Amino acid sequence: ASRELQFHSFSITREAPTTDKIPTAGFCFNIDSRNRSGTRSRRSHASTQRSRHTVLMSLPANSSMYLGDTTALHKGHTYTTKRVATLCKAAKAWTNNTMRSKTASVDAIRATRLITAIKTPYLPNGKVDLASYDGLVERQIEGGVGGIVVGGTTGEGQLMSWDEHIMLIAHTAKLYGDELKIVGNTGSNSTREAVHATSQGFAVGMDASLQINPYYGKTSSAGILQHFQAVMDFGPAIVYNVPARTSQDISPDIMQLLAKHENFAGVKECEGNDRIRAYTDDGIVCWTGNDDEAHAARYEAGAVGVISVTSNVVPGLMNDLMSNGPNPELRDRLLPLMKWLFAQPNPIGLNTMLAMLGCIEPVFRLPYVPYDSDLRAEGAALIQALGLEHTPGQAICDIDDDQFKILKDW
């Protein structure tokens, strides 16, 4: 868990003019014009300009850097080289024990039954509405939810810049990290982006990452395996299998190999309860990604719980459904709302509902647009039947079509 940086001890005597080739960018260390014993060379000041230099550079782990010609380094010194080697032994994200102690363990992630894929609300200018966001998160805590996914598909991470995305993870971890497991959706179809975002996410306080297999620009089975292994090195990870969005299934053979990684927390599986049952029989932790199958997944297929969209609207009821034993009656009460939320691709229904409940501004980033008036009326009736008190709203608002703001730029 600790990070150790070692530089080979060396000193240089700069003679003017110098042609030392030292790249700049990254962190800094000092090069002193002393030999290894710490004493100065006896060469006169007139013939040799001795000075202490600060060098900025970026060094990857287990790499070396070219400093220049041997003749520029060895005269009058006991240590001579053309290259300076660095040795970096580190758990990539956890730079010290304190940081590691503040990150949830894999076992703690696996024990979280209800994780909400939280909505990201917007201001009329299109920026993230942090005040409304905080209100939504706090209602999740009140409802007994154990964790949230920040910037998932439901939270429209695909419409965020990485600056927005990492900012929202940091904001959430800072305010609510003691009360919720913070799962950052830092996956990408680009391994490079996924690695970068995941390292940043853990650095700013998330407890686990949600990782998708490469979509659109699909890869081979071997490529999928290496993609996930690259990001799982940073900390606890939930692998997300949703072929309806990626058009590529993560096969059980691949999942079995991924499950051997020490940071594999489990899988958010959207391929049905038969798949989940097979995984849980083999000891692989699963959350279903399908709200309408959550009850059977939890109590019949062995899933630990659900990563849910519906819990944005009725967090307490979804917590009851996952935590308090089989309840077919409650399941049947919630199924019409679940069906309504997915009448069009997620997160359109959720965005519409939370605007109707007055929890967020009626602002949509394209390509999402709200439900039409007929569907909105149907949704209002469903909330009245379930009970407004179970939602984060104070009233059901009748929003006209022209009151929705649709943004093509933000």
Short mmCIF file of C-alpha atoms in Angstrom, two decimals:
data_model
loop_
_atom_site.label_atom_id
_atom_site.label_comp_id
_atom_site.label_asym_id
_atom_site.label_seq_id
_atom_site.Cartn_x
_atom_site.Cartn_y
_atom_site.Cartn_z
CA ALA A 1 0.00 0.00 0.00
CA SER A 2 2.95 2.30 0.46
CA ARG A 3 4.69 4.10 -2.34
CA GLU A 4 8.45 4.02 -2.58
CA LEU A 5 10.49 6.16 -4.96
CA GLN A 6 14.22 5.59 -5.15
CA PHE A 7 16.69 7.57 -7.21
CA HIS A 8 20.23 6.34 -7.65
CA SER A 9 22.47 8.75 -5.76
CA PHE A 10 24.53 10.89 -8.07
CA SER A 11 25.93 14.38 -8.47
CA ILE A 12 26.84 16.46 -11.46
CA THR A 13 29.25 19.27 -12.07
CA ARG A 14 27.94 21.60 -14.73
CA GLU A 15 30.48 23.20 -16.98
CA ALA A 16 29.29 26.14 -19.02
CA PRO A 17 27.95 25.76 -21.59
CA THR A 18 26.08 22.57 -20.74
CA THR A 19 24.16 20.33 -23.08
CA ASP A 20 22.41 18.16 -20.49
CA LYS A 21 19.22 16.80 -22.04
CA ILE A 22 16.62 16.88 -19.27
CA PRO A 23 12.93 16.62 -20.14
CA THR A 24 10.53 18.83 -18.21
CA ALA A 25 6.99 18.07 -16.99
CA GLY A 26 5.67 16.31 -13.94
CA PHE A 27 7.22 16.36 -10.45
CA CYS A 28 10.55 17.69 -9.27
CA PHE A 29 13.68 16.56 -7.48
CA ASN A 30 17.02 18.19 -6.84
CA ILE A 31 20.38 17.50 -8.38
CA ASP A 32 23.19 18.69 -6.15
CA SER A 33 26.78 19.33 -7.20
CA ARG A 34 28.15 17.05 -4.48
CA ASN A 35 29.64 13.61 -4.74
CA ARG A 36 28.14 10.56 -3.05
CA SER A 37 29.87 11.26 0.28
CA GLY A 38 28.31 14.72 0.38
CA THR A 39 31.57 16.64 -0.05
CA ARG A 40 32.27 19.09 -2.79
CA SER A 41 34.74 18.43 -5.56
CA ARG A 42 38.16 20.03 -5.07
CA ARG A 43 38.13 21.51 -8.54
CA SER A 44 38.32 25.27 -8.44
CA HIS A 45 35.23 27.43 -8.82
CA ALA A 46 36.91 29.17 -11.73
CA SER A 47 37.10 26.02 -13.79
CA THR A 48 33.81 24.48 -12.78
CA GLN A 49 30.46 26.12 -12.09
CA ARG A 50 28.83 24.18 -9.25
CA SER A 51 25.16 24.73 -8.50
CA ARG A 52 22.02 23.08 -7.21
CA HIS A 53 19.39 22.53 -9.87
CA THR A 54 15.70 21.73 -9.67
CA VAL A 55 14.61 19.45 -12.48
CA LEU A 56 10.99 18.95 -13.46
CA MET A 57 10.13 15.68 -15.12
CA SER A 58 7.63 12.89 -15.48
CA LEU A 59 8.80 9.33 -14.86
CA PRO A 60 6.70 6.20 -15.23
CA ALA A 61 7.20 3.32 -12.82
CA ASN A 62 10.28 1.17 -13.35
CA SER A 63 11.68 3.51 -16.01
CA SER A 64 14.94 5.37 -16.60
CA MET A 65 15.77 8.77 -18.05
CA TYR A 66 18.65 9.95 -20.24
CA LEU A 67 20.65 12.80 -18.71
CA GLY A 68 23.34 13.48 -21.26
CA ASP A 69 26.89 12.59 -22.23
CA THR A 70 29.11 10.71 -19.83
CA THR A 71 31.78 13.44 -20.04
CA ALA A 72 29.36 15.96 -18.62
CA LEU A 73 28.86 13.85 -15.54
CA HIS A 74 31.97 12.03 -14.49
CA LYS A 75 34.78 14.55 -14.09
CA GLY A 76 35.82 14.77 -10.47
CA HIS A 77 33.09 12.48 -9.22
CA THR A 78 32.89 8.99 -7.85
CA TYR A 79 29.60 8.07 -9.55
CA THR A 80 29.30 8.10 -13.30
CA THR A 81 26.42 7.11 -15.55
CA LYS A 82 24.56 8.12 -18.66
CA ARG A 83 21.17 7.14 -17.25
CA VAL A 84 19.37 7.71 -13.98
CA ALA A 85 17.16 4.81 -13.02
CA THR A 86 13.99 5.08 -10.96
CA LEU A 87 12.34 2.28 -9.05
CA CYS A 88 8.68 2.75 -8.24
CA LYS A 89 6.91 0.13 -6.14
CA ALA A 90 3.34 1.20 -5.47
CA ALA A 91 -0.23 0.10 -5.26
CA LYS A 92 -1.23 2.44 -8.05
CA ALA A 93 -4.02 4.40 -6.41
CA TRP A 94 -3.17 3.92 -2.76
CA THR A 95 -0.13 6.09 -2.20
CA ASN A 96 -0.19 5.52 1.55
CA ASN A 97 -1.97 3.54 4.25
CA THR A 98 -4.23 6.45 5.20
CA MET A 99 -5.63 6.63 1.68
CA ARG A 100 -6.19 2.90 1.58
CA SER A 101 -7.95 2.93 4.95
CA LYS A 102 -10.45 5.46 3.58
CA THR A 103 -11.34 3.30 0.57
CA ALA A 104 -13.98 0.64 1.12
CA SER A 105 -12.78 -2.94 0.98
CA VAL A 106 -13.87 -5.37 -1.69
CA ASP A 107 -15.87 -7.23 0.95
CA ALA A 108 -17.66 -4.03 1.99
CA ILE A 109 -18.65 -3.35 -1.61
CA ARG A 110 -19.89 -6.92 -1.99
CA ALA A 111 -22.14 -6.53 1.05
CA THR A 112 -24.00 -3.52 -0.38
CA ARG A 113 -27.50 -4.69 -1.36
CA LEU A 114 -28.99 -1.56 -2.89
CA ILE A 115 -26.91 0.76 -5.03
CA THR A 116 -28.70 3.62 -6.79
CA ALA A 117 -27.55 4.78 -10.21
CA ILE A 118 -28.06 8.40 -9.18
CA LYS A 119 -29.46 11.06 -11.48
CA THR A 120 -27.35 14.11 -12.38
CA PRO A 121 -29.54 17.25 -12.44
CA TYR A 122 -28.79 20.42 -14.39
CA LEU A 123 -29.24 24.15 -14.06
CA PRO A 124 -30.97 26.06 -16.89
CA ASN A 125 -27.53 26.95 -18.28
CA GLY A 126 -26.70 23.25 -18.54
CA LYS A 127 -24.19 23.06 -15.71
CA VAL A 128 -24.48 20.45 -12.97
CA ASP A 129 -26.97 21.52 -10.29
CA LEU A 130 -25.10 20.51 -7.14
CA ALA A 131 -27.79 21.75 -4.75
CA SER A 132 -30.46 19.56 -6.36
CA TYR A 133 -27.99 16.70 -6.62
CA ASP A 134 -27.27 16.88 -2.91
CA GLY A 135 -30.99 16.79 -2.19
CA LEU A 136 -31.36 13.61 -4.22
CA VAL A 137 -28.39 11.96 -2.50
CA GLU A 138 -29.66 12.87 0.94
CA ARG A 139 -33.01 11.28 0.21
CA GLN A 140 -31.14 8.13 -0.79
CA ILE A 141 -29.44 8.09 2.60
CA GLU A 142 -32.76 8.64 4.36
CA GLY A 143 -34.24 5.72 2.42
CA GLY A 144 -31.53 3.32 3.57
CA VAL A 145 -29.68 2.98 0.27
CA GLY A 146 -26.17 1.56 0.73
CA GLY A 147 -24.33 3.08 -2.23
CA ILE A 148 -24.64 5.18 -5.35
CA VAL A 149 -23.14 5.06 -8.83
CA VAL A 150 -21.95 8.53 -9.82
CA GLY A 151 -22.02 9.43 -13.51
CA GLY A 152 -23.41 6.13 -14.76
CA THR A 153 -25.65 5.88 -17.81
CA THR A 154 -28.53 6.99 -15.59
CA GLY A 155 -26.41 9.88 -14.33
CA GLU A 156 -25.49 10.73 -17.93
CA GLY A 157 -21.77 10.28 -17.55
CA GLN A 158 -21.72 9.83 -21.31
CA LEU A 159 -22.77 13.50 -21.65
CA MET A 160 -20.20 14.84 -19.18
CA SER A 161 -16.69 16.05 -19.69
CA TRP A 162 -14.18 14.13 -17.58
CA ASP A 163 -13.69 17.33 -15.57
CA GLU A 164 -17.39 17.31 -14.64
CA HIS A 165 -17.30 13.59 -14.01
CA ILE A 166 -14.34 13.59 -11.62
CA MET A 167 -15.59 16.77 -9.93
CA LEU A 168 -18.92 15.07 -9.17
CA ILE A 169 -17.20 11.97 -7.79
CA ALA A 170 -15.00 14.17 -5.58
CA HIS A 171 -17.97 16.24 -4.41
CA THR A 172 -19.97 13.13 -3.56
CA ALA A 173 -17.12 11.40 -1.75
CA LYS A 174 -16.31 14.51 0.27
CA LEU A 175 -19.89 15.11 1.43
CA TYR A 176 -21.32 11.61 1.64
CA GLY A 177 -18.43 9.16 1.66
CA ASP A 178 -18.98 8.33 5.33
CA GLU A 179 -22.61 7.35 4.72
CA LEU A 180 -22.60 5.70 1.30
CA LYS A 181 -20.36 3.52 -0.82
CA ILE A 182 -19.34 5.81 -3.67
CA VAL A 183 -19.01 3.94 -6.97
CA GLY A 184 -17.60 6.05 -9.79
CA ASN A 185 -18.50 5.11 -13.33
CA THR A 186 -15.00 5.58 -14.69
CA GLY A 187 -15.18 2.97 -17.42
CA SER A 188 -14.72 3.76 -21.10
CA ASN A 189 -14.36 2.00 -24.43
CA SER A 190 -10.86 3.49 -24.46
CA THR A 191 -8.59 1.68 -22.02
CA ARG A 192 -6.39 4.75 -21.76
CA GLU A 193 -9.35 6.91 -20.70
CA ALA A 194 -10.62 4.26 -18.30
CA VAL A 195 -7.20 3.96 -16.65
CA HIS A 196 -6.85 7.73 -16.33
CA ALA A 197 -10.36 8.32 -14.99
CA THR A 198 -10.18 5.37 -12.60
CA SER A 199 -6.88 6.52 -11.11
CA GLN A 200 -8.35 10.00 -10.64
CA GLY A 201 -11.57 8.63 -9.17
CA PHE A 202 -9.75 6.72 -6.46
CA ALA A 203 -7.48 9.70 -5.84
CA VAL A 204 -10.51 11.91 -5.07
CA GLY A 205 -12.19 9.40 -2.78
CA MET A 206 -14.43 6.91 -4.56
CA ASP A 207 -14.74 3.44 -3.02
CA ALA A 208 -15.09 1.41 -6.21
CA SER A 209 -15.28 1.83 -9.95
CA LEU A 210 -17.92 0.62 -12.39
CA GLN A 211 -16.27 -0.73 -15.53
CA ILE A 212 -17.85 -1.41 -18.92
CA ASN A 213 -16.39 -3.55 -21.69
CA PRO A 214 -15.32 -1.64 -24.82
CA TYR A 215 -18.39 -0.77 -26.91
CA TYR A 216 -18.73 0.33 -30.54
CA GLY A 217 -15.03 -0.21 -31.17
CA LYS A 218 -15.31 -3.76 -29.87
CA THR A 219 -12.33 -5.96 -29.16
CA SER A 220 -11.47 -9.64 -28.80
CA SER A 221 -11.92 -11.78 -25.70
CA ALA A 222 -8.23 -11.36 -24.93
CA GLY A 223 -8.58 -7.60 -25.34
CA ILE A 224 -11.59 -7.48 -22.99
CA LEU A 225 -9.63 -9.38 -20.37
CA GLN A 226 -6.63 -7.07 -20.56
CA HIS A 227 -8.86 -3.97 -20.60
CA PHE A 228 -10.48 -4.93 -17.30
CA GLN A 229 -7.24 -6.06 -15.70
CA ALA A 230 -5.69 -2.67 -16.46
CA VAL A 231 -8.36 -0.80 -14.50
CA MET A 232 -8.88 -3.31 -11.69
CA ASP A 233 -5.32 -2.76 -10.50
CA PHE A 234 -6.41 0.59 -9.00
CA GLY A 235 -9.00 -0.62 -6.50
CA PRO A 236 -12.34 -2.42 -6.06
CA ALA A 237 -14.23 -2.74 -9.34
CA ILE A 238 -17.71 -3.81 -10.41
CA VAL A 239 -17.76 -5.18 -13.95
CA TYR A 240 -20.85 -4.11 -15.91
CA ASN A 241 -22.28 -6.50 -18.49
CA VAL A 242 -25.05 -4.92 -20.56
CA PRO A 243 -25.00 -6.29 -24.11
CA ALA A 244 -28.11 -4.28 -25.00
CA ARG A 245 -25.89 -1.18 -24.84
CA THR A 246 -22.46 -2.56 -25.77
CA SER A 247 -23.63 -5.17 -28.33
CA GLN A 248 -21.03 -7.55 -26.90
CA ASP A 249 -21.62 -10.01 -24.08
CA ILE A 250 -18.91 -10.59 -21.50
CA SER A 251 -18.93 -14.36 -21.59
CA PRO A 252 -18.87 -16.50 -18.43
CA ASP A 253 -15.39 -17.75 -19.40
CA ILE A 254 -14.04 -14.20 -19.29
CA MET A 255 -15.92 -13.40 -16.08
CA GLN A 256 -14.41 -16.43 -14.36
CA LEU A 257 -10.94 -15.17 -15.20
CA LEU A 258 -11.74 -11.61 -14.06
CA ALA A 259 -13.09 -12.95 -10.77
CA LYS A 260 -9.59 -14.13 -9.85
CA HIS A 261 -8.36 -10.55 -9.54
CA GLU A 262 -8.08 -9.39 -5.94
CA ASN A 263 -10.00 -6.18 -6.70
CA PHE A 264 -12.91 -7.85 -8.50
CA ALA A 265 -15.93 -6.94 -6.35
CA GLY A 266 -18.57 -8.51 -8.58
CA VAL A 267 -20.66 -8.01 -11.68
CA LYS A 268 -23.65 -5.88 -12.53
CA GLU A 269 -25.33 -8.44 -14.78
CA CYS A 270 -28.12 -7.56 -17.20
CA GLU A 271 -28.35 -10.89 -19.00
CA GLY A 272 -30.99 -12.35 -16.72
CA ASN A 273 -31.34 -14.42 -13.61
CA ASP A 274 -30.22 -17.70 -15.12
CA ARG A 275 -26.80 -16.14 -15.72
CA ILE A 276 -26.81 -14.68 -12.21
CA ARG A 277 -27.70 -18.03 -10.67
CA ALA A 278 -24.83 -19.72 -12.48
CA TYR A 279 -22.40 -17.07 -11.26
CA THR A 280 -23.55 -17.13 -7.65
CA ASP A 281 -23.30 -20.93 -7.63
CA ASP A 282 -19.62 -20.41 -8.52
CA GLY A 283 -19.12 -17.81 -5.80
CA ILE A 284 -19.19 -14.71 -8.03
CA VAL A 285 -21.02 -11.79 -6.43
CA CYS A 286 -23.76 -10.30 -8.62
CA TRP A 287 -26.08 -7.36 -8.69
CA THR A 288 -28.85 -7.43 -11.24
CA GLY A 289 -29.06 -4.38 -13.45
CA ASN A 290 -32.74 -5.02 -14.19
CA ASP A 291 -35.16 -3.50 -11.68
CA ASP A 292 -38.09 -5.62 -12.81
CA GLU A 293 -36.07 -8.81 -12.13
CA ALA A 294 -34.56 -7.62 -8.85
CA HIS A 295 -36.89 -9.49 -6.50
CA ALA A 296 -36.28 -12.86 -8.16
CA ALA A 297 -32.57 -12.11 -8.58
CA ARG A 298 -32.21 -11.41 -4.88
CA TYR A 299 -34.32 -14.21 -3.42
CA GLU A 300 -34.17 -16.93 -6.06
CA ALA A 301 -30.98 -16.47 -8.10
CA GLY A 302 -28.67 -15.51 -5.22
CA ALA A 303 -27.81 -11.95 -6.22
CA VAL A 304 -26.59 -9.70 -3.42
CA GLY A 305 -28.99 -7.03 -4.66
CA VAL A 306 -29.60 -4.52 -7.44
CA ILE A 307 -27.99 -1.48 -9.00
CA SER A 308 -31.21 0.40 -9.47
CA VAL A 309 -32.82 3.23 -11.41
CA THR A 310 -36.20 2.98 -9.65
CA SER A 311 -34.63 3.70 -6.26
CA ASN A 312 -34.08 7.29 -7.41
CA VAL A 313 -37.86 7.67 -7.15
CA VAL A 314 -38.76 5.34 -4.25
CA PRO A 315 -35.53 4.64 -2.34
CA GLY A 316 -37.19 3.38 0.84
CA LEU A 317 -39.49 0.95 -0.97
CA MET A 318 -36.61 -0.45 -3.01
CA ASN A 319 -34.60 -0.86 0.17
CA ASP A 320 -37.50 -2.81 1.70
CA LEU A 321 -37.68 -4.97 -1.41
CA MET A 322 -33.99 -5.88 -1.22
CA SER A 323 -33.39 -6.03 2.52
CA ASN A 324 -36.42 -7.35 4.35
CA GLY A 325 -37.10 -10.74 2.80
CA PRO A 326 -39.29 -11.88 -0.09
CA ASN A 327 -42.23 -9.54 -0.68
CA PRO A 328 -44.16 -10.39 -3.85
CA GLU A 329 -46.86 -7.86 -2.96
CA LEU A 330 -44.40 -4.95 -2.86
CA ARG A 331 -42.77 -6.22 -6.04
CA ASP A 332 -46.11 -6.15 -7.82
CA ARG A 333 -46.83 -2.64 -6.50
CA LEU A 334 -43.54 -1.38 -7.93
CA LEU A 335 -43.60 -3.15 -11.31
CA PRO A 336 -45.88 -0.58 -13.03
CA LEU A 337 -43.52 2.25 -12.04
CA MET A 338 -40.53 0.24 -13.25
CA LYS A 339 -42.26 -0.40 -16.56
CA TRP A 340 -43.09 3.29 -16.90
CA LEU A 341 -39.51 4.39 -16.20
CA PHE A 342 -38.27 2.17 -19.04
CA ALA A 343 -41.03 2.92 -21.55
CA GLN A 344 -38.29 4.74 -23.47
CA PRO A 345 -34.53 4.33 -23.12
CA ASN A 346 -33.17 5.17 -19.68
CA PRO A 347 -32.67 7.87 -18.36
CA ILE A 348 -35.51 9.63 -20.20
CA GLY A 349 -38.25 8.36 -17.89
CA LEU A 350 -36.32 9.10 -14.70
CA ASN A 351 -35.42 12.61 -15.86
CA THR A 352 -39.07 13.27 -16.63
CA MET A 353 -40.32 11.87 -13.32
CA LEU A 354 -37.89 13.79 -11.11
CA ALA A 355 -38.81 17.01 -12.93
CA MET A 356 -42.50 16.23 -12.36
CA LEU A 357 -41.76 15.73 -8.66
CA GLY A 358 -40.06 19.12 -8.47
CA CYS A 359 -36.74 17.58 -7.42
CA ILE A 360 -34.81 18.91 -10.40
CA GLU A 361 -35.14 21.64 -12.99
CA PRO A 362 -36.92 20.44 -16.16
CA VAL A 363 -33.65 20.64 -18.10
CA PHE A 364 -32.52 17.94 -20.55
CA ARG A 365 -29.19 17.61 -22.29
CA LEU A 366 -29.70 16.28 -25.80
CA PRO A 367 -30.08 13.65 -27.10
CA TYR A 368 -32.59 13.08 -24.28
CA VAL A 369 -36.04 14.66 -24.45
CA PRO A 370 -38.92 14.29 -21.97
CA TYR A 371 -41.90 11.96 -22.13
CA ASP A 372 -44.95 13.36 -23.88
CA SER A 373 -47.97 14.63 -21.95
CA ASP A 374 -49.85 11.32 -22.08
CA LEU A 375 -46.97 9.40 -20.54
CA ARG A 376 -46.48 12.13 -17.94
CA ALA A 377 -50.12 11.86 -16.89
CA GLU A 378 -49.72 8.09 -16.56
CA GLY A 379 -46.64 8.58 -14.39
CA ALA A 380 -48.44 11.05 -12.14
CA ALA A 381 -51.20 8.52 -11.53
CA LEU A 382 -48.64 5.85 -10.62
CA ILE A 383 -47.03 8.11 -8.00
CA GLN A 384 -50.40 8.95 -6.51
CA ALA A 385 -51.15 5.23 -6.19
CA LEU A 386 -47.79 4.44 -4.55
CA GLY A 387 -47.83 7.47 -2.28
CA LEU A 388 -45.98 10.74 -2.81
CA GLU A 389 -44.41 10.34 0.64
CA HIS A 390 -42.21 7.53 -0.68
CA THR A 391 -40.56 9.84 -3.23
CA PRO A 392 -38.06 12.71 -2.87
CA GLY A 393 -40.75 15.14 -4.11
CA GLN A 394 -43.18 17.39 -2.26
CA ALA A 395 -45.81 17.58 -5.00
CA ILE A 396 -46.58 16.29 -8.48
CA CYS A 397 -46.07 19.16 -10.90
CA ASP A 398 -48.06 19.57 -14.11
CA ILE A 399 -45.33 20.64 -16.51
CA ASP A 400 -46.28 21.89 -19.96
CA ASP A 401 -44.22 20.87 -22.98
CA ASP A 402 -42.82 24.37 -23.43
CA GLN A 403 -41.58 24.44 -19.83
CA PHE A 404 -38.96 21.79 -20.52
CA LYS A 405 -35.61 23.19 -21.57
CA ILE A 406 -33.78 21.09 -24.15
CA LEU A 407 -30.08 21.90 -24.47
CA LYS A 408 -27.99 21.20 -27.53
CA ASP A 409 -24.97 22.96 -26.06
CA TRP A 410 -23.81 23.43 -22.48
#
